[in-house]
Amino acid sequence: HNILLVTNDHVETLKKMADNTVTVSAIDRSTVKINGKMGVDRGMALLAMSVGDEYQHSTNNNDLEFFRSVEFSKNGGILNVAVFA
């Protein structure tokens, strides 16, 4: 399955990197927004995203760039940990 849960400080960076975005409302989970299209049936979206058992993720420079841009930003986690450690 291709599931990714993120905190708010990662959302904008991930949106820029993503080919597709899926937004689920905390209030009405029966429909989702996919690439800006509102009202997509949640069951259909989950089925469409669950196909692809042959997917193999391999680490590349995009992963490293995402880590660097988020964790070393002014709101990043690593710098905050270093300050409080």
PDB file of C-alpha atoms in Angstrom:
ATOM      1  CA  HIS A   1       0.000   0.000   0.000  1.00  0.00           C
ATOM      2  CA  ASN A   2       1.123   3.550  -0.661  1.00  0.00           C
ATOM      3  CA  ILE A   3       0.219   5.339   2.567  1.00  0.00           C
ATOM      4  CA  LEU A   4       2.038   8.330   3.960  1.00  0.00           C
ATOM      5  CA  LEU A   5       1.183  10.210   7.140  1.00  0.00           C
ATOM      6  CA  VAL A   6       2.958  13.504   7.732  1.00  0.00           C
ATOM      7  CA  THR A   7       2.980  16.406  10.125  1.00  0.00           C
ATOM      8  CA  ASN A   8       1.970  19.896   8.995  1.00  0.00           C
ATOM      9  CA  ASP A   9       5.528  21.136   8.480  1.00  0.00           C
ATOM     10  CA  HIS A  10       6.098  18.428   5.843  1.00  0.00           C
ATOM     11  CA  VAL A  11       2.900  18.949   3.824  1.00  0.00           C
ATOM     12  CA  GLU A  12       3.955  21.789   1.522  1.00  0.00           C
ATOM     13  CA  THR A  13       7.294  20.181   0.659  1.00  0.00           C
ATOM     14  CA  LEU A  14       5.597  16.867  -0.111  1.00  0.00           C
ATOM     15  CA  LYS A  15       2.941  18.560  -2.268  1.00  0.00           C
ATOM     16  CA  LYS A  16       5.683  20.090  -4.406  1.00  0.00           C
ATOM     17  CA  MET A  17       7.335  16.687  -4.866  1.00  0.00           C
ATOM     18  CA  ALA A  18       4.166  14.649  -5.410  1.00  0.00           C
ATOM     19  CA  ASP A  19       2.738  13.520  -8.716  1.00  0.00           C
ATOM     20  CA  ASN A  20      -0.703  13.274  -7.062  1.00  0.00           C
ATOM     21  CA  THR A  21      -2.240  14.487  -3.806  1.00  0.00           C
ATOM     22  CA  VAL A  22      -5.126  13.005  -1.839  1.00  0.00           C
ATOM     23  CA  THR A  23      -6.798  15.053   0.901  1.00  0.00           C
ATOM     24  CA  VAL A  24      -9.099  13.425   3.461  1.00  0.00           C
ATOM     25  CA  SER A  25     -11.385  15.569   5.598  1.00  0.00           C
ATOM     26  CA  ALA A  26     -11.300  15.000   9.345  1.00  0.00           C
ATOM     27  CA  ILE A  27     -15.067  15.606   9.381  1.00  0.00           C
ATOM     28  CA  ASP A  28     -16.446  13.778   6.316  1.00  0.00           C
ATOM     29  CA  ARG A  29     -14.348  10.760   5.385  1.00  0.00           C
ATOM     30  CA  SER A  30     -16.811   9.331   2.856  1.00  0.00           C
ATOM     31  CA  THR A  31     -15.236  11.353   0.033  1.00  0.00           C
ATOM     32  CA  VAL A  32     -11.718  12.601  -0.664  1.00  0.00           C
ATOM     33  CA  LYS A  33     -10.124  15.318  -2.787  1.00  0.00           C
ATOM     34  CA  ILE A  34      -7.672  14.036  -5.425  1.00  0.00           C
ATOM     35  CA  ASN A  35      -5.514  16.563  -7.272  1.00  0.00           C
ATOM     36  CA  GLY A  36      -8.015  19.289  -6.405  1.00  0.00           C
ATOM     37  CA  LYS A  37     -11.095  17.341  -7.570  1.00  0.00           C
ATOM     38  CA  MET A  38     -13.601  17.334  -4.714  1.00  0.00           C
ATOM     39  CA  GLY A  39     -16.095  14.594  -3.882  1.00  0.00           C
ATOM     40  CA  VAL A  40     -14.267  11.474  -5.080  1.00  0.00           C
ATOM     41  CA  ASP A  41     -15.725   8.353  -3.457  1.00  0.00           C
ATOM     42  CA  ARG A  42     -13.314   7.201  -0.733  1.00  0.00           C
ATOM     43  CA  GLY A  43     -13.759   3.490  -1.497  1.00  0.00           C
ATOM     44  CA  MET A  44     -12.998   4.001  -5.169  1.00  0.00           C
ATOM     45  CA  ALA A  45      -9.934   6.093  -4.334  1.00  0.00           C
ATOM     46  CA  LEU A  46      -8.601   3.469  -1.907  1.00  0.00           C
ATOM     47  CA  LEU A  47      -9.109   0.738  -4.490  1.00  0.00           C
ATOM     48  CA  ALA A  48      -7.318   2.752  -7.167  1.00  0.00           C
ATOM     49  CA  MET A  49      -4.365   3.456  -4.858  1.00  0.00           C
ATOM     50  CA  SER A  50      -4.076  -0.114  -3.587  1.00  0.00           C
ATOM     51  CA  VAL A  51      -3.345  -1.603  -7.020  1.00  0.00           C
ATOM     52  CA  GLY A  52       0.342  -2.020  -7.733  1.00  0.00           C
ATOM     53  CA  ASP A  53       1.818  -4.914  -5.779  1.00  0.00           C
ATOM     54  CA  GLU A  54       4.972  -4.775  -7.891  1.00  0.00           C
ATOM     55  CA  TYR A  55       5.978  -1.312  -6.633  1.00  0.00           C
ATOM     56  CA  GLN A  56       9.488  -1.238  -5.170  1.00  0.00           C
ATOM     57  CA  HIS A  57      10.736   1.957  -3.553  1.00  0.00           C
ATOM     58  CA  SER A  58      14.395   2.761  -3.917  1.00  0.00           C
ATOM     59  CA  THR A  59      16.113   5.659  -2.223  1.00  0.00           C
ATOM     60  CA  ASN A  60      17.349   8.427  -4.483  1.00  0.00           C
ATOM     61  CA  ASN A  61      18.453  12.063  -4.388  1.00  0.00           C
ATOM     62  CA  ASN A  62      14.824  13.272  -4.100  1.00  0.00           C
ATOM     63  CA  ASP A  63      14.541  11.516  -0.726  1.00  0.00           C
ATOM     64  CA  LEU A  64      17.732  13.161   0.504  1.00  0.00           C
ATOM     65  CA  GLU A  65      16.617  16.570  -0.795  1.00  0.00           C
ATOM     66  CA  PHE A  66      13.259  16.235   0.997  1.00  0.00           C
ATOM     67  CA  PHE A  67      14.982  15.313   4.266  1.00  0.00           C
ATOM     68  CA  ARG A  68      17.430  18.221   3.957  1.00  0.00           C
ATOM     69  CA  SER A  69      14.798  20.819   3.029  1.00  0.00           C
ATOM     70  CA  VAL A  70      12.437  19.850   5.859  1.00  0.00           C
ATOM     71  CA  GLU A  71      14.689  18.821   8.716  1.00  0.00           C
ATOM     72  CA  PHE A  72      17.269  21.573   8.251  1.00  0.00           C
ATOM     73  CA  SER A  73      14.760  24.366   7.571  1.00  0.00           C
ATOM     74  CA  LYS A  74      14.193  27.123  10.145  1.00  0.00           C
ATOM     75  CA  ASN A  75      11.283  25.048  11.543  1.00  0.00           C
ATOM     76  CA  GLY A  76      13.069  21.731  11.089  1.00  0.00           C
ATOM     77  CA  GLY A  77      13.259  18.975  13.637  1.00  0.00           C
ATOM     78  CA  ILE A  78      16.991  18.275  13.747  1.00  0.00           C
ATOM     79  CA  LEU A  79      17.991  21.827  14.609  1.00  0.00           C
ATOM     80  CA  ASN A  80      15.358  21.972  17.359  1.00  0.00           C
ATOM     81  CA  VAL A  81      16.592  18.675  18.814  1.00  0.00           C
ATOM     82  CA  ALA A  82      20.172  19.934  18.797  1.00  0.00           C
ATOM     83  CA  VAL A  83      19.158  23.108  20.664  1.00  0.00           C
ATOM     84  CA  PHE A  84      17.275  21.232  23.388  1.00  0.00           C
ATOM     85  CA  ALA A  85      19.688  18.298  23.725  1.00  0.00           C
TER      86      ALA A  85
END
